[in-house]
CSV table of C-alpha atoms in Angstrom, one decimal:
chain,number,residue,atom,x,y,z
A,64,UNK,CA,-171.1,107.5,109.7
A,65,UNK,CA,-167.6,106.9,110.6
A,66,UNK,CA,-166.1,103.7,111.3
A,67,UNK,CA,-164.7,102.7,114.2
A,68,UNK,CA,-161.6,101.9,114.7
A,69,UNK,CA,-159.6,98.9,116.4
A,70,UNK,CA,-158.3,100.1,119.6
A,71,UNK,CA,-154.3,99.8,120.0
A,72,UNK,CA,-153.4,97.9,123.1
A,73,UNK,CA,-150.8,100.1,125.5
A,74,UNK,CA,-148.3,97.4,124.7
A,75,UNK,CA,-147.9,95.4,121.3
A,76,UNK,CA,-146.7,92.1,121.0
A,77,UNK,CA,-147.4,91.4,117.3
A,78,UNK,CA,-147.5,93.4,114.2
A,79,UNK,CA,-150.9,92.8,113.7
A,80,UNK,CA,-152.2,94.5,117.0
A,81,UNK,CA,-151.1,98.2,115.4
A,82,UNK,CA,-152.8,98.8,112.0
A,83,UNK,CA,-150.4,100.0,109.6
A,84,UNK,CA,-147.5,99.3,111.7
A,85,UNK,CA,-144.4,99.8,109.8
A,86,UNK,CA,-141.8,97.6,110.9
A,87,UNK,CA,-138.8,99.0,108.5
A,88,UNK,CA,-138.8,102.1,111.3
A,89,UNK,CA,-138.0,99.6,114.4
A,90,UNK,CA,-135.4,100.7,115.7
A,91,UNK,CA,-132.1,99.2,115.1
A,92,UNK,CA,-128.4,100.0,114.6
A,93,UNK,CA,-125.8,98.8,112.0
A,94,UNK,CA,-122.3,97.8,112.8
A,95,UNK,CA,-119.9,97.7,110.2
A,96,UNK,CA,-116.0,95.4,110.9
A,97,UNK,CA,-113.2,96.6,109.2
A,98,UNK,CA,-110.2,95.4,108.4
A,99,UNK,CA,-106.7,96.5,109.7
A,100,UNK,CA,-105.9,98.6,106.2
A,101,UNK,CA,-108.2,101.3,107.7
A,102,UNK,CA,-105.3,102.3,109.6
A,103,UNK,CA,-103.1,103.3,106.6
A,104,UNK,CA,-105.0,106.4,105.8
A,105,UNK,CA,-101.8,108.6,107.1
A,106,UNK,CA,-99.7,106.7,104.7
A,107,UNK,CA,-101.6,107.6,101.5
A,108,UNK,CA,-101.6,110.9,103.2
A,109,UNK,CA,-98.8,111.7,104.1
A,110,UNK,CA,-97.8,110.5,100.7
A,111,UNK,CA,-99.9,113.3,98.7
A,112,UNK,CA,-98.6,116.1,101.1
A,113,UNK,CA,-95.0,115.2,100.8
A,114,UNK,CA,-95.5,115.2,96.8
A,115,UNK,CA,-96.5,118.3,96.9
A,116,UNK,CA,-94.0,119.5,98.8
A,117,UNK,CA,-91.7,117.9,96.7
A,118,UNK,CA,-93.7,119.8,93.5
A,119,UNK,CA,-93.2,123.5,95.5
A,120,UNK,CA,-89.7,123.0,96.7
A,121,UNK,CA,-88.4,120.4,94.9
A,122,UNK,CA,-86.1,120.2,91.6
A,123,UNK,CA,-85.9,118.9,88.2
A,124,UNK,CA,-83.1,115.9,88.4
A,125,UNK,CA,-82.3,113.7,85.7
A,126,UNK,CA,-81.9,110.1,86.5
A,127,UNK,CA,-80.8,108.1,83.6
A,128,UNK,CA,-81.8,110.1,80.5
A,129,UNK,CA,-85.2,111.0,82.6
A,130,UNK,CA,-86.2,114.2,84.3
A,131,UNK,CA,-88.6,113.6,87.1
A,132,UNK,CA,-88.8,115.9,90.7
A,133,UNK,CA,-87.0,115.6,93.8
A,134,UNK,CA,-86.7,116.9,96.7
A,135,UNK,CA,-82.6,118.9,97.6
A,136,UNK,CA,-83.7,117.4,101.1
A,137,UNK,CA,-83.1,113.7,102.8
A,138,UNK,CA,-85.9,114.6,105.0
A,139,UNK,CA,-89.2,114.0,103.4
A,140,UNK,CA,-87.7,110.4,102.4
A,141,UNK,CA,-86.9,109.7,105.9
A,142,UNK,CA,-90.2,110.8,106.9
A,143,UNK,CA,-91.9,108.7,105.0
A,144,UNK,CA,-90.1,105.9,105.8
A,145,UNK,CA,-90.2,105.7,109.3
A,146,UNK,CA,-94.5,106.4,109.3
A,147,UNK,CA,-94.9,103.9,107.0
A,148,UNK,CA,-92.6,101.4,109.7
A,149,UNK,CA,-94.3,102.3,112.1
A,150,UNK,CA,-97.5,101.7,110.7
A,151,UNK,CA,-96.7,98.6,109.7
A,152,UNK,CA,-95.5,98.2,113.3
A,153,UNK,CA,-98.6,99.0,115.2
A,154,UNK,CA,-101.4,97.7,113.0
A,155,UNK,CA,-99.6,94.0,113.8
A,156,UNK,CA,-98.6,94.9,117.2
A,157,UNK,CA,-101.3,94.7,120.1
A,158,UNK,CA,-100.6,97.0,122.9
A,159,UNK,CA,-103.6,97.0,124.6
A,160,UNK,CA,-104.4,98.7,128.0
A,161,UNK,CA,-102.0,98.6,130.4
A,162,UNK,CA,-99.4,97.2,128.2
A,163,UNK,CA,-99.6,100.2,126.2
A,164,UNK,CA,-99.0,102.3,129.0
A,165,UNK,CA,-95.9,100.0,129.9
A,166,UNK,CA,-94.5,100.7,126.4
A,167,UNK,CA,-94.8,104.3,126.6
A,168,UNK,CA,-92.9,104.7,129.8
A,169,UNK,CA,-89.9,101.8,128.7
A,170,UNK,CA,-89.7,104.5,125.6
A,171,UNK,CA,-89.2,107.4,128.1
A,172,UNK,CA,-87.0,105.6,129.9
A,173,UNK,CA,-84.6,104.3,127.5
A,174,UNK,CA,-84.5,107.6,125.8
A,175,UNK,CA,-83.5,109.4,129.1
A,176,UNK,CA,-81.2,106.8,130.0
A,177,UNK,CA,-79.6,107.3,126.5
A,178,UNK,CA,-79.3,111.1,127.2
A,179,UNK,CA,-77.5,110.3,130.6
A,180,UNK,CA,-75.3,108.2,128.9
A,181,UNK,CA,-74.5,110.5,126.0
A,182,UNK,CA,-75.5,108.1,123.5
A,183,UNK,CA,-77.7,110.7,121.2
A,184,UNK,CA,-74.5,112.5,120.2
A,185,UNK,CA,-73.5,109.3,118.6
A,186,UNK,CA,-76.3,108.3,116.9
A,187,UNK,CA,-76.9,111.8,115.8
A,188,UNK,CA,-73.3,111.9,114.2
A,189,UNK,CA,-74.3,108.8,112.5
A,190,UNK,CA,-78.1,110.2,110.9
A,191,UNK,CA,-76.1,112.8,108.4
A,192,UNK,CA,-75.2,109.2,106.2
A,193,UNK,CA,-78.6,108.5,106.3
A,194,UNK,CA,-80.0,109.4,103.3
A,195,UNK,CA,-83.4,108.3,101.8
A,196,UNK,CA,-84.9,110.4,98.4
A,197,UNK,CA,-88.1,109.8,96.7
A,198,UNK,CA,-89.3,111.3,93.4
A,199,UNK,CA,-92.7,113.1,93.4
A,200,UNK,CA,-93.5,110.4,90.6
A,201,UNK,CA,-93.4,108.0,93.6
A,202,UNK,CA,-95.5,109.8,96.3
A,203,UNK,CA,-98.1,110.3,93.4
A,204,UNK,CA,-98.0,106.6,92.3
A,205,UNK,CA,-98.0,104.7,95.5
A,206,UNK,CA,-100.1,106.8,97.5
A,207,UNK,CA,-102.6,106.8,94.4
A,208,UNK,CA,-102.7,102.7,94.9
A,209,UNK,CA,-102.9,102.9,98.0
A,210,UNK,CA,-105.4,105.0,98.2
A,211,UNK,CA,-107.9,103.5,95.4
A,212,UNK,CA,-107.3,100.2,97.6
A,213,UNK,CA,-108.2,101.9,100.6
A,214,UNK,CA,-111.5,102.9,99.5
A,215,UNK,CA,-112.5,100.1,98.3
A,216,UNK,CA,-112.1,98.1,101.1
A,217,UNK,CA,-113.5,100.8,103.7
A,218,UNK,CA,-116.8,101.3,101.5
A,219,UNK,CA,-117.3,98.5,99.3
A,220,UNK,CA,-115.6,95.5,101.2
A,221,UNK,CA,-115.9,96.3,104.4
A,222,UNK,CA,-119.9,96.3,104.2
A,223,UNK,CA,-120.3,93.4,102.8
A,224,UNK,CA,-121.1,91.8,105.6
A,225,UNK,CA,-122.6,94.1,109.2
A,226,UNK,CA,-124.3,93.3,112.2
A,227,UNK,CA,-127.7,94.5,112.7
A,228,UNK,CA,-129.4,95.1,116.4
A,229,UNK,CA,-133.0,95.4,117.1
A,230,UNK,CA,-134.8,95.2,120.1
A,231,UNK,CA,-134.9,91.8,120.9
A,232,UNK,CA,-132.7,90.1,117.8
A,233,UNK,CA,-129.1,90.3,116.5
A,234,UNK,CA,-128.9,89.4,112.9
A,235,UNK,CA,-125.5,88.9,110.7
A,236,UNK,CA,-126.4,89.9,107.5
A,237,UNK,CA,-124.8,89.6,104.0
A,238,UNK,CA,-125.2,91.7,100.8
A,239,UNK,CA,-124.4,89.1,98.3
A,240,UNK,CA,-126.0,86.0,98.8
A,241,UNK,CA,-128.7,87.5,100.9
A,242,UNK,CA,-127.9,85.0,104.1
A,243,UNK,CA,-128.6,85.6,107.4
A,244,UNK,CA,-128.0,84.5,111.1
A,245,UNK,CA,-130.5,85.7,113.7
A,246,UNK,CA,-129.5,85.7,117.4
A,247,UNK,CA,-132.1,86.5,120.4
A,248,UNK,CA,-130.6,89.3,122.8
A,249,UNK,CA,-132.3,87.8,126.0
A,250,UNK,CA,-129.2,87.8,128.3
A,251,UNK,CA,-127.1,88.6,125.0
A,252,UNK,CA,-123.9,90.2,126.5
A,253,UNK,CA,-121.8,92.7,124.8
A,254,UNK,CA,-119.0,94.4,125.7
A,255,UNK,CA,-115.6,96.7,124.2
A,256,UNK,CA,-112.5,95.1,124.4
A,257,UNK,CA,-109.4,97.1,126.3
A,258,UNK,CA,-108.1,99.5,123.2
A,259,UNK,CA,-104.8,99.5,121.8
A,260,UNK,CA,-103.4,103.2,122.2
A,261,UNK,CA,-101.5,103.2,118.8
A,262,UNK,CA,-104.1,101.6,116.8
A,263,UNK,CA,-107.4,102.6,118.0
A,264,UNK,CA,-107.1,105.8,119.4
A,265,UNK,CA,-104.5,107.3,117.0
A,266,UNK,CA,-104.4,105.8,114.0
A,267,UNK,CA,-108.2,104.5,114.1
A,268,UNK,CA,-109.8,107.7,115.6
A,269,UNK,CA,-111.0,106.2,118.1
A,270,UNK,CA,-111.9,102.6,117.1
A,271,UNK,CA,-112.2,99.3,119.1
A,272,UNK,CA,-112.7,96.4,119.0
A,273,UNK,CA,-116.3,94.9,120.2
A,274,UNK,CA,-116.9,91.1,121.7
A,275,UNK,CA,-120.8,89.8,121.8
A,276,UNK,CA,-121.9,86.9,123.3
A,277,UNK,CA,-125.1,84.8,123.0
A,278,UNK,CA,-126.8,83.2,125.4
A,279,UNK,CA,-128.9,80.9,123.5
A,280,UNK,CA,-128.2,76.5,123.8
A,281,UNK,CA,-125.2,76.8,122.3
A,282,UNK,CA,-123.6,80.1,122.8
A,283,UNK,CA,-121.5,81.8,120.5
A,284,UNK,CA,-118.7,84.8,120.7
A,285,UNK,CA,-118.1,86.9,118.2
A,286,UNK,CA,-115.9,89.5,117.8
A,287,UNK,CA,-116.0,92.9,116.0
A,288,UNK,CA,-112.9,94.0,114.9
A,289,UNK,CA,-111.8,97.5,114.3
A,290,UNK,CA,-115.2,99.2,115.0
A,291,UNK,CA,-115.5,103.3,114.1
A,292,UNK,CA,-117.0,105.0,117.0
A,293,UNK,CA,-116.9,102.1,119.5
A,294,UNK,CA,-118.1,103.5,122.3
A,295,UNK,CA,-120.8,105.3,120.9
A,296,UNK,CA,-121.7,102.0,119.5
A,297,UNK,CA,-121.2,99.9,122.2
A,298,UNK,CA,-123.8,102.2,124.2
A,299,UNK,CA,-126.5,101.6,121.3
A,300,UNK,CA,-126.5,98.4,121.2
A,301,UNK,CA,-126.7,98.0,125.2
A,302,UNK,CA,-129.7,100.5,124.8
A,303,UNK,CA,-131.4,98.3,122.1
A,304,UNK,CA,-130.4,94.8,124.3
A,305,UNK,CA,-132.8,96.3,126.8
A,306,UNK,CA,-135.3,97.1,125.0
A,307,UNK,CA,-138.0,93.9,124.7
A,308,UNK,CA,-140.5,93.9,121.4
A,309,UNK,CA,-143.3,93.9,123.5
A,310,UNK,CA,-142.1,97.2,125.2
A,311,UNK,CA,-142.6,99.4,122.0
A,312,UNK,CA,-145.4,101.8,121.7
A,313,UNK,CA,-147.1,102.9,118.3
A,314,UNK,CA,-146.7,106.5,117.4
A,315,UNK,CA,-149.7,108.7,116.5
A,316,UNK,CA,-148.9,108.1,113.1
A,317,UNK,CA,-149.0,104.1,113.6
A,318,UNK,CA,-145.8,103.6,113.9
A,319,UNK,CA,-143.4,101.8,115.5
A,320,UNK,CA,-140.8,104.1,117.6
């Protein structure tokens, strides 16, 4: 004869209540923060592109007693340059929603009003002295370290520490050491900060930057910096926020879903 089996209440409110309930297949979401040397992928590159340029086009110069690549053109050395500037501008320099907007149009403006004035003609007279040239030994070398750096902190560094969302809890976790912070998400509010044009949408593909607050006795903010996929993240977790433990269903296997 077969035996029966415990009937599974329409909503569970403990583990125990579903038999073989499987709690690793809760859902839940991982956020990971980075830091700001995400953004520097177009220097590394930009760095490997313009050595091999400089391998294809360039030639064989030799620089005290040593022959090493380089490009005939000032170009690829200004190039470089002025990205890496700028990326060393933007990744310190918030411009954030409608402040970016206000730098965009002061740009267009002064660059018209320079045209009115006739001012390009003179700075373009004075570009010809400007003259910046790179070896391919450098591209190679920098963009190399720059690159192995990268890495590291994007996949190793960068994960040390994430921000896991289940219905109904918000934990900080951390690989080494194994410590964590739980958080209840009753009234938890979370939310995308306004997005820096330069830095999120073009250099960070569309990162942001994402602010939670608690609402427990003593509430606590927290921000997530430099966030990949923001918005599709941000959505999650408001999904998951909503979502109360004793809302979840088993599946026909026993599971949790």
């Amino acid at each position: 004869m077969a035996t029966a089996q415990p009937p599974v209440p329409a909503h569970i409110t403990h583990p125990d209540q579903v038999p073989g309930i499987d709690l690793t297949r809760l859902p839940d979401l991982k956020i990971y923060s980075h830091s700001r040397l995400f953004y520097w992928w177009p220097v590394w590159l930009l760095g490997y592109i313009l050595a091999l340029l400089t391998y294809t086009e360039g030639k064989v110069v030799e620089l005290g007693g040593v022959e090493m690549y380089m490009h005939p053109s000032k170009n690829p050395g200004v190039i470089y340059t002025v990205v890496f500037m700028l990326v060393i501008l933007f990744t310190n320099v918030s411009l954030r929603g409608i402040v970016s907007v206000v730098a965009i149009l002061t740009v267009m403006f002064f660059t018209v009003l320079f045209a009115y004035l006739g001012w390009w003609d003179e700075i373009l007279r004075i570009l010809p002295y400007l003259s910046i040239h790179m070896n391919m030994g450098f591209y190679v070398f920098f963009s190399t370290f720059l690159f192995i750096i990268w890495v590291l902190a994007f996949f190793v560094f960068d994960r040390l520490k994430f921000w896991r969302v289940r219905p109904g809890q918000l934990t900080v976790e951390y690989v080494i050491g194994g410590a964590e912070k739980s958080f209840d998400t009753r009234n938890m509010i979370a939310e995308q900060l306004p997005q820096d044009l330069f830095r999120n949408q073009i250099l960070g593909l569309g990162s942001g930057d994402i602010r939670i607050i608690t609402a427990a006795l003593r509430p606590e903010e927290m921000v997530l910096p430099n966030v990949l996929f923001v918005r599709r993240k941000i959505h999650a977790i408001q999904k998951l926020v909503q979502v109360k433990p004793d809302q979840l269903v088993p599946n026909p296997d026993g599971t949790v879903g």
